[in-house]
PDB file of C-alpha atoms and ligand atoms in Angstrom:
ATOM      1  CA  MET A   1      61.401 119.648 107.918  1.00 64.00           C
ATOM      2  CA  TYR A   2      60.863 122.144 105.680  1.00 71.00           C
ATOM      3  CA  GLU A   3      62.992 123.225 102.686  1.00 88.00           C
ATOM      4  CA  MET A   4      64.896 125.487 103.441  1.00 96.00           C
ATOM      5  CA  LYS A   5      64.672 128.364 100.686  1.00 98.00           C
ATOM      6  CA  ARG A   6      67.558 130.865 100.117  1.00 98.00           C
ATOM      7  CA  VAL A   7      67.950 135.128  99.557  1.00 98.00           C
ATOM      8  CA  VAL A   8      69.867 137.147  98.682  1.00 98.00           C
ATOM      9  CA  SER A   9      70.497 140.464  99.755  1.00 98.00           C
ATOM     10  CA  ILE A  10      72.384 143.455  97.625  1.00 98.00           C
ATOM     11  CA  GLN A  11      72.729 145.630  99.874  1.00 98.00           C
ATOM     12  CA  ASP A  12      75.481 148.154 101.526  1.00 98.00           C
ATOM     13  CA  ILE A  13      78.124 146.533 104.727  1.00 98.00           C
ATOM     14  CA  SER A  14      78.494 149.644 106.827  1.00 98.00           C
ATOM     15  CA  CYS A  15      80.585 148.115 109.002  1.00 98.00           C
ATOM     16  CA  LEU A  16      79.026 149.557 112.556  1.00 98.00           C
ATOM     17  CA  GLY A  17      75.361 150.971 112.356  1.00 98.00           C
ATOM     18  CA  LYS A  18      73.051 148.340 112.652  1.00 98.00           C
ATOM     19  CA  CYS A  19      71.490 148.384 109.133  1.00 98.00           C
ATOM     20  CA  SER A  20      71.490 147.527 105.567  1.00 98.00           C
ATOM     21  CA  LEU A  21      73.292 143.953 105.764  1.00 98.00           C
ATOM     22  CA  THR A  22      74.270 143.791 109.007  1.00 98.00           C
ATOM     23  CA  VAL A  23      70.266 143.874 110.081  1.00 98.00           C
ATOM     24  CA  ALA A  24      68.819 141.426 106.715  1.00 98.00           C
ATOM     25  CA  LEU A  25      71.591 138.865 107.343  1.00 98.00           C
ATOM     26  CA  PRO A  26      71.098 138.262 111.553  1.00 98.00           C
ATOM     27  CA  ILE A  27      67.087 138.672 110.202  1.00 98.00           C
ATOM     28  CA  ILE A  28      66.989 136.500 107.768  1.00 98.00           C
ATOM     29  CA  SER A  29      69.023 134.008 108.475  1.00 98.00           C
ATOM     30  CA  ALA A  30      67.100 133.679 112.032  1.00 98.00           C
ATOM     31  CA  MET A  31      63.809 133.419 110.226  1.00 98.00           C
ATOM     32  CA  GLY A  32      65.227 129.717 109.007  1.00 98.00           C
ATOM     33  CA  VAL A  33      65.880 131.194 105.240  1.00 98.00           C
ATOM     34  CA  GLU A  34      69.727 131.512 103.770  1.00 98.00           C
ATOM     35  CA  THR A  35      71.106 134.812 102.544  1.00 98.00           C
ATOM     36  CA  CYS A  36      73.894 135.170 100.167  1.00 98.00           C
ATOM     37  CA  VAL A  37      74.518 138.983 100.887  1.00 98.00           C
ATOM     38  CA  VAL A  38      76.397 141.168  96.857  1.00 98.00           C
ATOM     39  CA  PRO A  39      78.135 144.306  98.951  1.00 98.00           C
ATOM     40  CA  THR A  40      77.395 147.250  97.240  1.00 97.00           C
ATOM     41  CA  ALA A  41      79.838 149.516  99.074  1.00 97.00           C
ATOM     42  CA  VAL A  42      81.822 149.256 102.802  1.00 98.00           C
ATOM     43  CA  LEU A  43      81.510 152.026 104.511  1.00 98.00           C
ATOM     44  CA  SER A  44      82.552 152.583 108.293  1.00 98.00           C
ATOM     45  CA  THR A  45      79.362 153.996 109.822  1.00 98.00           C
ATOM     46  CA  HIS A  46      75.763 154.732 107.687  1.00 97.00           C
ATOM     47  CA  THR A  47      75.328 158.181 106.826  1.00 96.00           C
ATOM     48  CA  GLY A  48      72.698 159.040 109.208  1.00 94.00           C
ATOM     49  CA  GLY A  49      74.548 161.195 112.057  1.00 92.00           C
ATOM     50  CA  PHE A  50      77.630 159.869 111.632  1.00 96.00           C
ATOM     51  CA  LYS A  51      80.441 162.360 110.143  1.00 96.00           C
ATOM     52  CA  GLY A  52      83.096 161.245 108.337  1.00 96.00           C
ATOM     53  CA  PHE A  53      82.246 158.442 107.468  1.00 97.00           C
ATOM     54  CA  THR A  54      84.518 156.152 105.222  1.00 98.00           C
ATOM     55  CA  PHE A  55      82.461 155.322 101.518  1.00 97.00           C
ATOM     56  CA  HIS A  56      84.222 152.666  99.518  1.00 97.00           C
ATOM     57  CA  ASP A  57      82.539 151.187  96.686  1.00 96.00           C
ATOM     58  CA  LEU A  58      82.188 147.729  94.572  1.00 97.00           C
ATOM     59  CA  THR A  59      79.953 148.744  92.073  1.00 97.00           C
ATOM     60  CA  GLN A  60      82.963 146.540  89.680  1.00 97.00           C
ATOM     61  CA  GLU A  61      81.917 143.707  92.087  1.00 97.00           C
ATOM     62  CA  ILE A  62      78.390 142.915  90.994  1.00 97.00           C
ATOM     63  CA  ASP A  63      79.152 141.598  87.206  1.00 97.00           C
ATOM     64  CA  PRO A  64      81.817 139.576  88.423  1.00 98.00           C
ATOM     65  CA  ILE A  65      79.706 137.968  91.449  1.00 98.00           C
ATOM     66  CA  SER A  66      76.929 137.036  89.528  1.00 98.00           C
ATOM     67  CA  ALA A  67      79.211 135.552  86.381  1.00 98.00           C
ATOM     68  CA  HIS A  68      80.178 133.370  88.764  1.00 98.00           C
ATOM     69  CA  TRP A  69      77.230 132.377  90.446  1.00 98.00           C
ATOM     70  CA  VAL A  70      75.596 132.132  86.774  1.00 97.00           C
ATOM     71  CA  LYS A  71      78.244 129.567  85.963  1.00 98.00           C
ATOM     72  CA  GLU A  72      77.787 127.904  89.194  1.00 98.00           C
ATOM     73  CA  GLY A  73      73.488 127.705  88.396  1.00 97.00           C
ATOM     74  CA  ILE A  74      72.427 129.237  91.560  1.00 97.00           C
ATOM     75  CA  THR A  75      68.707 130.237  91.680  1.00 98.00           C
ATOM     76  CA  PHE A  76      67.125 132.366  94.861  1.00 98.00           C
ATOM     77  CA  ASP A  77      64.258 132.037  95.452  1.00 98.00           C
ATOM     78  CA  ALA A  78      63.646 136.078  96.211  1.00 98.00           C
ATOM     79  CA  ILE A  79      66.473 138.829  95.343  1.00 98.00           C
ATOM     80  CA  TYR A  80      66.177 141.716  98.874  1.00 99.00           C
ATOM     81  CA  THR A  81      67.755 144.582  97.028  1.00 98.00           C
ATOM     82  CA  GLY A  82      68.515 147.613  99.452  1.00 98.00           C
ATOM     83  CA  TYR A  83      70.364 150.628  99.762  1.00 97.00           C
ATOM     84  CA  LEU A  84      72.527 151.021  96.350  1.00 97.00           C
ATOM     85  CA  GLY A  85      75.574 152.591  96.121  1.00 85.00           C
ATOM     86  CA  SER A  86      76.236 154.412  92.641  1.00 89.00           C
ATOM     87  CA  PHE A  87      73.997 155.320  89.644  1.00 91.00           C
ATOM     88  CA  GLU A  88      75.193 153.185  88.037  1.00 96.00           C
ATOM     89  CA  GLN A  89      74.472 149.887  90.061  1.00 97.00           C
ATOM     90  CA  ILE A  90      70.423 150.694  89.223  1.00 98.00           C
ATOM     91  CA  ASN A  91      71.193 149.756  86.650  1.00 97.00           C
ATOM     92  CA  LEU A  92      73.032 146.842  87.176  1.00 98.00           C
ATOM     93  CA  VAL A  93      70.780 144.877  90.042  1.00 98.00           C
ATOM     94  CA  GLY A  94      68.248 145.502  86.568  1.00 98.00           C
ATOM     95  CA  LYS A  95      70.260 143.538  85.356  1.00 98.00           C
ATOM     96  CA  PHE A  96      70.372 141.151  88.604  1.00 98.00           C
ATOM     97  CA  PHE A  97      67.053 140.186  87.624  1.00 98.00           C
ATOM     98  CA  ASP A  98      67.251 139.448  84.704  1.00 98.00           C
ATOM     99  CA  GLN A  99      69.599 137.038  85.306  1.00 97.00           C
ATOM    100  CA  PHE A 100      67.838 135.409  88.403  1.00 98.00           C
ATOM    101  CA  GLY A 101      64.809 136.557  88.035  1.00 97.00           C
ATOM    102  CA  GLY A 102      61.403 134.873  86.998  1.00 90.00           C
ATOM    103  CA  ASP A 103      60.989 130.512  88.048  1.00 89.00           C
ATOM    104  CA  GLY A 104      58.605 131.655  90.725  1.00 94.00           C
ATOM    105  CA  THR A 105      61.995 133.580  92.756  1.00 98.00           C
ATOM    106  CA  LEU A 106      60.789 137.151  94.158  1.00 98.00           C
ATOM    107  CA  VAL A 107      62.215 139.888  93.777  1.00 98.00           C
ATOM    108  CA  TYR A 108      62.028 142.528  96.638  1.00 98.00           C
ATOM    109  CA  VAL A 109      63.260 146.018  96.169  1.00 98.00           C
ATOM    110  CA  ASP A 110      63.321 148.642  99.961  1.00 98.00           C
ATOM    111  CA  PRO A 111      64.826 151.615  97.859  1.00 98.00           C
ATOM    112  CA  ALA A 112      66.261 152.952 100.491  1.00 98.00           C
ATOM    113  CA  MET A 113      67.450 156.517  99.881  1.00 98.00           C
ATOM    114  CA  ALA A 114      65.646 159.186 102.145  1.00 97.00           C
ATOM    115  CA  ASP A 115      63.550 159.495 104.864  1.00 97.00           C
ATOM    116  CA  ASN A 116      61.414 162.766 106.570  1.00 97.00           C
ATOM    117  CA  GLY A 117      61.092 164.551 103.359  1.00 97.00           C
ATOM    118  CA  VAL A 118      64.032 164.083 102.917  1.00 97.00           C
ATOM    119  CA  LEU A 119      67.226 162.312 100.608  1.00 97.00           C
ATOM    120  CA  TYR A 120      70.051 160.746 102.229  1.00 95.00           C
ATOM    121  CA  PRO A 121      73.259 162.001 101.623  1.00 93.00           C
ATOM    122  CA  GLY A 122      74.956 162.127  98.299  1.00 92.00           C
ATOM    123  CA  PHE A 123      71.139 160.793  95.942  1.00 96.00           C
ATOM    124  CA  THR A 124      69.704 163.145  93.880  1.00 97.00           C
ATOM    125  CA  PRO A 125      66.809 163.095  92.787  1.00 96.00           C
ATOM    126  CA  GLU A 126      68.046 161.921  89.889  1.00 96.00           C
ATOM    127  CA  PHE A 127      68.668 158.692  91.280  1.00 97.00           C
ATOM    128  CA  ALA A 128      65.379 158.829  93.265  1.00 98.00           C
ATOM    129  CA  LYS A 129      63.656 158.922  88.967  1.00 97.00           C
ATOM    130  CA  GLU A 130      65.546 155.961  88.254  1.00 97.00           C
ATOM    131  CA  MET A 131      65.439 154.117  91.635  1.00 98.00           C
ATOM    132  CA  GLY A 132      61.947 154.509  90.461  1.00 98.00           C
ATOM    133  CA  LYS A 133      62.767 152.093  87.538  1.00 98.00           C
ATOM    134  CA  LEU A 134      63.805 149.206  89.178  1.00 98.00           C
ATOM    135  CA  CYS A 135      60.841 149.601  91.607  1.00 98.00           C
ATOM    136  CA  GLY A 136      59.031 148.660  87.654  1.00 98.00           C
ATOM    137  CA  LYS A 137      61.095 145.759  87.963  1.00 98.00           C
ATOM    138  CA  ALA A 138      60.277 143.770  91.243  1.00 98.00           C
ATOM    139  CA  ASP A 139      57.190 142.034  92.609  1.00 98.00           C
ATOM    140  CA  VAL A 140      56.872 144.033  95.487  1.00 98.00           C
ATOM    141  CA  ILE A 141      58.233 147.281  97.270  1.00 98.00           C
ATOM    142  CA  VAL A 142      58.413 148.527 100.046  1.00 98.00           C
ATOM    143  CA  PRO A 143      58.721 152.003 100.266  1.00 98.00           C
ATOM    144  CA  ASN A 144      57.825 154.814 102.723  1.00 98.00           C
ATOM    145  CA  LEU A 145      55.913 158.004 101.528  1.00 98.00           C
ATOM    146  CA  THR A 146      59.537 160.399 101.557  1.00 98.00           C
ATOM    147  CA  GLU A 147      60.897 157.671  98.989  1.00 98.00           C
ATOM    148  CA  ALA A 148      57.907 156.624  97.350  1.00 98.00           C
ATOM    149  CA  SER A 149      57.129 160.651  96.845  1.00 98.00           C
ATOM    150  CA  PHE A 150      60.833 160.954  95.464  1.00 98.00           C
ATOM    151  CA  MET A 151      60.179 158.794  92.594  1.00 98.00           C
ATOM    152  CA  LEU A 152      56.364 159.616  92.463  1.00 98.00           C
ATOM    153  CA  GLY A 153      57.821 162.957  91.376  1.00 97.00           C
ATOM    154  CA  ILE A 154      55.428 164.425  94.370  1.00 98.00           C
ATOM    155  CA  ASP A 155      55.476 166.610  96.531  1.00 98.00           C
ATOM    156  CA  TYR A 156      55.959 164.774 100.241  1.00 98.00           C
ATOM    157  CA  VAL A 157      53.225 165.441 102.472  1.00 98.00           C
ATOM    158  CA  GLY A 158      54.773 164.931 105.423  1.00 97.00           C
ATOM    159  CA  ASP A 159      52.207 163.632 107.833  1.00 96.00           C
ATOM    160  CA  ASN A 160      49.891 165.349 106.405  1.00 96.00           C
ATOM    161  CA  TYR A 161      47.393 162.423 104.689  1.00 98.00           C
ATOM    162  CA  ASP A 162      44.594 160.415 104.946  1.00 98.00           C
ATOM    163  CA  GLU A 163      43.409 156.276 103.565  1.00 98.00           C
ATOM    164  CA  ALA A 164      42.193 158.651 100.453  1.00 98.00           C
ATOM    165  CA  TYR A 165      45.404 159.726 100.002  1.00 98.00           C
ATOM    166  CA  ILE A 166      47.407 156.388 100.692  1.00 98.00           C
ATOM    167  CA  LYS A 167      45.148 154.445  98.415  1.00 98.00           C
ATOM    168  CA  LYS A 168      45.893 156.099  95.721  1.00 98.00           C
ATOM    169  CA  VAL A 169      49.941 157.137  96.329  1.00 98.00           C
ATOM    170  CA  LEU A 170      49.812 153.071  96.606  1.00 98.00           C
ATOM    171  CA  LYS A 171      47.880 152.271  93.712  1.00 98.00           C
ATOM    172  CA  ASP A 172      50.576 155.459  91.441  1.00 98.00           C
ATOM    173  CA  LEU A 173      53.493 152.754  92.573  1.00 98.00           C
ATOM    174  CA  THR A 174      52.503 150.231  91.676  1.00 98.00           C
ATOM    175  CA  GLY A 175      52.291 152.055  87.642  1.00 98.00           C
ATOM    176  CA  LEU A 176      55.288 151.717  88.020  1.00 98.00           C
ATOM    177  CA  GLY A 177      55.938 148.361  86.693  1.00 98.00           C
ATOM    178  CA  CYS A 178      55.503 146.109  90.298  1.00 98.00           C
ATOM    179  CA  ARG A 179      52.422 143.950  90.998  1.00 98.00           C
ATOM    180  CA  THR A 180      52.595 145.174  95.062  1.00 98.00           C
ATOM    181  CA  ALA A 181      53.410 148.276  96.779  1.00 98.00           C
ATOM    182  CA  VAL A 182      53.773 148.197 100.185  1.00 98.00           C
ATOM    183  CA  LEU A 183      53.792 151.765 102.127  1.00 98.00           C
ATOM    184  CA  THR A 184      55.613 151.821 105.915  1.00 98.00           C
ATOM    185  CA  GLY A 185      55.791 154.403 108.336  1.00 98.00           C
ATOM    186  CA  VAL A 186      51.484 154.397 107.981  1.00 98.00           C
ATOM    187  CA  SER A 187      49.541 156.204 110.687  1.00 98.00           C
ATOM    188  CA  PHE A 188      46.403 157.008 110.334  1.00 98.00           C
ATOM    189  CA  SER A 189      45.480 158.013 114.007  1.00 97.00           C
ATOM    190  CA  PRO A 190      47.974 159.575 116.880  1.00 96.00           C
ATOM    191  CA  ASP A 191      48.531 155.916 118.572  1.00 97.00           C
ATOM    192  CA  GLN A 192      48.659 153.754 115.901  1.00 98.00           C
ATOM    193  CA  ILE A 193      51.505 153.417 112.631  1.00 98.00           C
ATOM    194  CA  GLY A 194      52.346 150.362 110.508  1.00 98.00           C
ATOM    195  CA  ALA A 195      51.847 149.115 106.602  1.00 98.00           C
ATOM    196  CA  MET A 196      49.628 150.177 103.910  1.00 98.00           C
ATOM    197  CA  ALA A 197      50.055 147.513 100.668  1.00 98.00           C
ATOM    198  CA  TYR A 198      47.940 147.167  97.569  1.00 98.00           C
ATOM    199  CA  ASP A 199      48.075 144.681  95.824  1.00 98.00           C
ATOM    200  CA  SER A 200      47.486 145.486  91.330  1.00 98.00           C
ATOM    201  CA  GLU A 201      47.164 142.111  90.446  1.00 98.00           C
ATOM    202  CA  THR A 202      44.301 141.149  92.946  1.00 98.00           C
ATOM    203  CA  ASP A 203      43.185 145.146  93.335  1.00 98.00           C
ATOM    204  CA  THR A 204      43.300 144.473  96.895  1.00 98.00           C
ATOM    205  CA  TYR A 205      44.688 146.103  99.749  1.00 98.00           C
ATOM    206  CA  ALA A 206      45.981 145.291 103.310  1.00 98.00           C
ATOM    207  CA  SER A 207      47.170 147.003 105.719  1.00 98.00           C
ATOM    208  CA  TYR A 208      47.770 146.277 109.377  1.00 98.00           C
ATOM    209  CA  PHE A 209      48.788 148.649 112.656  1.00 98.00           C
ATOM    210  CA  ASN A 210      50.260 148.594 115.867  1.00 98.00           C
ATOM    211  CA  GLU A 211      51.457 150.691 119.434  1.00 98.00           C
ATOM    212  CA  LYS A 212      53.235 154.142 117.841  1.00 98.00           C
ATOM    213  CA  LEU A 213      55.899 154.916 119.914  1.00 97.00           C
ATOM    214  CA  PRO A 214      57.168 158.690 120.427  1.00 94.00           C
ATOM    215  CA  THR A 215      59.650 158.489 119.723  1.00 93.00           C
ATOM    216  CA  SER A 216      61.607 157.384 116.525  1.00 93.00           C
ATOM    217  CA  PHE A 217      65.218 155.310 115.374  1.00 96.00           C
ATOM    218  CA  HIS A 218      67.015 155.058 112.680  1.00 96.00           C
ATOM    219  CA  GLY A 219      67.469 151.373 110.912  1.00 96.00           C
ATOM    220  CA  THR A 220      63.216 150.364 112.062  1.00 98.00           C
ATOM    221  CA  GLY A 221      62.866 150.765 107.734  1.00 98.00           C
ATOM    222  CA  ASP A 222      65.577 147.731 107.019  1.00 98.00           C
ATOM    223  CA  VAL A 223      64.494 145.452 110.134  1.00 98.00           C
ATOM    224  CA  PHE A 224      60.827 146.277 108.726  1.00 98.00           C
ATOM    225  CA  ALA A 225      62.211 145.353 104.908  1.00 98.00           C
ATOM    226  CA  SER A 226      64.031 141.947 106.011  1.00 99.00           C
ATOM    227  CA  ALA A 227      61.371 140.576 108.562  1.00 98.00           C
ATOM    228  CA  CYS A 228      58.505 140.933 106.621  1.00 98.00           C
ATOM    229  CA  VAL A 229      60.701 139.664 102.942  1.00 98.00           C
ATOM    230  CA  GLY A 230      61.620 136.772 105.882  1.00 98.00           C
ATOM    231  CA  ALA A 231      57.764 136.505 106.854  1.00 98.00           C
ATOM    232  CA  LEU A 232      57.250 135.701 103.016  1.00 98.00           C
ATOM    233  CA  MET A 233      59.807 133.211 102.632  1.00 98.00           C
ATOM    234  CA  ASN A 234      58.347 131.532 105.814  1.00 98.00           C
ATOM    235  CA  GLY A 235      55.254 131.040 103.364  1.00 97.00           C
ATOM    236  CA  LYS A 236      53.409 134.022 104.947  1.00 98.00           C
ATOM    237  CA  ASP A 237      50.667 136.149 102.637  1.00 97.00           C
ATOM    238  CA  LEU A 238      50.882 139.848 102.634  1.00 97.00           C
ATOM    239  CA  THR A 239      49.330 140.698 105.484  1.00 97.00           C
ATOM    240  CA  GLY A 240      50.608 138.135 107.752  1.00 98.00           C
ATOM    241  CA  ALA A 241      53.808 139.315 106.627  1.00 98.00           C
ATOM    242  CA  LEU A 242      53.047 142.661 107.182  1.00 98.00           C
ATOM    243  CA  LYS A 243      51.566 141.710 110.972  1.00 98.00           C
ATOM    244  CA  ILE A 244      54.760 140.326 110.997  1.00 98.00           C
ATOM    245  CA  ALA A 245      56.924 142.757 110.048  1.00 98.00           C
ATOM    246  CA  VAL A 246      55.193 145.684 112.134  1.00 98.00           C
ATOM    247  CA  ASP A 247      55.342 143.328 115.363  1.00 98.00           C
ATOM    248  CA  TYR A 248      58.694 142.515 114.635  1.00 98.00           C
ATOM    249  CA  THR A 249      60.074 146.315 114.480  1.00 98.00           C
ATOM    250  CA  LEU A 250      57.771 147.457 117.131  1.00 98.00           C
ATOM    251  CA  ALA A 251      59.064 145.227 119.936  1.00 98.00           C
ATOM    252  CA  CYS A 252      63.050 146.582 118.666  1.00 98.00           C
ATOM    253  CA  MET A 253      62.286 149.372 118.852  1.00 98.00           C
ATOM    254  CA  LYS A 254      60.236 148.601 122.578  1.00 98.00           C
ATOM    255  CA  GLU A 255      63.619 146.974 123.190  1.00 97.00           C
ATOM    256  CA  THR A 256      65.865 150.136 122.579  1.00 97.00           C
ATOM    257  CA  ALA A 257      63.857 152.922 124.365  1.00 96.00           C
ATOM    258  CA  LYS A 258      63.523 150.224 127.544  1.00 95.00           C
ATOM    259  CA  ASP A 259      67.750 149.515 127.867  1.00 93.00           C
ATOM    260  CA  PRO A 260      69.539 152.411 129.177  1.00 93.00           C
ATOM    261  CA  GLU A 261      72.292 151.491 126.967  1.00 93.00           C
ATOM    262  CA  ALA A 262      71.235 151.236 123.724  1.00 93.00           C
ATOM    263  CA  ARG A 263      73.561 152.557 121.109  1.00 94.00           C
ATOM    264  CA  TRP A 264      71.491 155.699 119.424  1.00 95.00           C
ATOM    265  CA  TYR A 265      72.278 154.499 115.878  1.00 97.00           C
ATOM    266  CA  GLY A 266      70.064 151.758 114.874  1.00 97.00           C
ATOM    267  CA  VAL A 267      67.316 149.918 117.216  1.00 98.00           C
ATOM    268  CA  SER A 268      68.461 146.762 119.715  1.00 98.00           C
ATOM    269  CA  PHE A 269      67.043 143.988 116.336  1.00 98.00           C
ATOM    270  CA  GLU A 270      68.862 141.811 118.721  1.00 98.00           C
ATOM    271  CA  ALA A 271      66.363 141.671 121.626  1.00 98.00           C
ATOM    272  CA  ALA A 272      63.827 140.754 120.005  1.00 98.00           C
ATOM    273  CA  ILE A 273      65.277 137.922 118.123  1.00 98.00           C
ATOM    274  CA  PRO A 274      62.762 134.927 119.229  1.00 98.00           C
ATOM    275  CA  MET A 275      59.701 136.599 119.077  1.00 98.00           C
ATOM    276  CA  LEU A 276      60.533 137.148 115.846  1.00 98.00           C
ATOM    277  CA  VAL A 277      61.021 133.686 116.139  1.00 98.00           C
ATOM    278  CA  HIS A 278      58.324 132.533 117.606  1.00 98.00           C
ATOM    279  CA  SER A 279      56.011 134.590 115.934  1.00 98.00           C
ATOM    280  CA  LEU A 280      56.652 132.698 112.577  1.00 97.00           C
ATOM    281  CA  GLY A 281      54.760 129.522 114.293  1.00 93.00           C
ATOM    282  CA  ARG A 282      56.866 126.928 113.635  1.00 76.00           C
TER     283      ARG A 282
HETATM  284  O1  PXL B 301      68.628 152.453 106.864  1.00 60.50           O
HETATM  285  C1  PXL B 301      68.865 152.381 105.535  1.00 60.50           C
HETATM  286  C2  PXL B 301      70.324 152.903 105.378  1.00 60.50           C
HETATM  287  C3  PXL B 301      71.224 151.915 104.501  1.00 60.50           C
HETATM  288  N1  PXL B 301      72.790 152.172 104.285  1.00 60.50           N
HETATM  289  C4  PXL B 301      73.678 153.524 104.559  1.00 60.50           C
HETATM  290  C5  PXL B 301      72.697 154.545 104.990  1.00 60.50           C
HETATM  291  C6  PXL B 301      71.073 154.289 105.558  1.00 60.50           C
HETATM  292  C7  PXL B 301      70.525 155.293 106.299  1.00 60.50           C
HETATM  293  O2  PXL B 301      70.753 155.748 106.412  1.00 60.50           O
HETATM  294  O3  PXL B 301      73.184 155.427 105.794  1.00 60.50           O
HETATM  295  C8  PXL B 301      74.921 153.809 103.951  1.00 60.50           C
END
């Protein structure tokens, strides 16, 4: 028997596109963890490659939803935030942390807003700085190097870095105020990619790498973040969670690459769910 953990994920619903909530919900649920949601916006698709997507902002819903939950005495084992739909939402989510954080609740922030050196449509450098403040209120953050660079106000160096550079960025990220920073998509050799983390409380680094494929896919950041928080909720330590999340993300990419019918707008995360569940070892 195990006691079911409860996570709340705060990010958008891209109705089609295999990202944010349509990825977090099935992945975390499959890992045996209850997954509640606060949708930050409803979009017809994600913004990475589709033209003419709709966007309905749900900023006004955040306070009433949390007020109801406070009244009901609801608590969460983790709060996992991703893509936020407006500047104002950053402050509202910070307030949500104050209401539902503490008491062992893991505050986990994926500052989903940029990749490959550029911000997603609609985001500004000011938004990124504000997101940096939200990361300061988290226990664990999981940016990629682009997001980290925007939040720290440093130049994005592309693939042009070494281990010492990544270690410095990780330390600087914890300087925002979070205990642990994880950098995703880190690669120190042409055939390996993975994640590296720094725990400021123990002053230790953790990392895990696996095979690097020649292609990249949309939505892998959300897949990684969901599997990683799911693994932490399953009692894995940081290194164990990085391994589960990296291996699962790679498996999703391989499933996508081998299927000629695979959708172009995200990874075939569904096909690798049995492997993910198996990797939890329970
Ligand atoms: O995968 C991150 C993400 C989440 N939500 C929306 C997006 C993206 C990335 O493009 O467009 C709406």
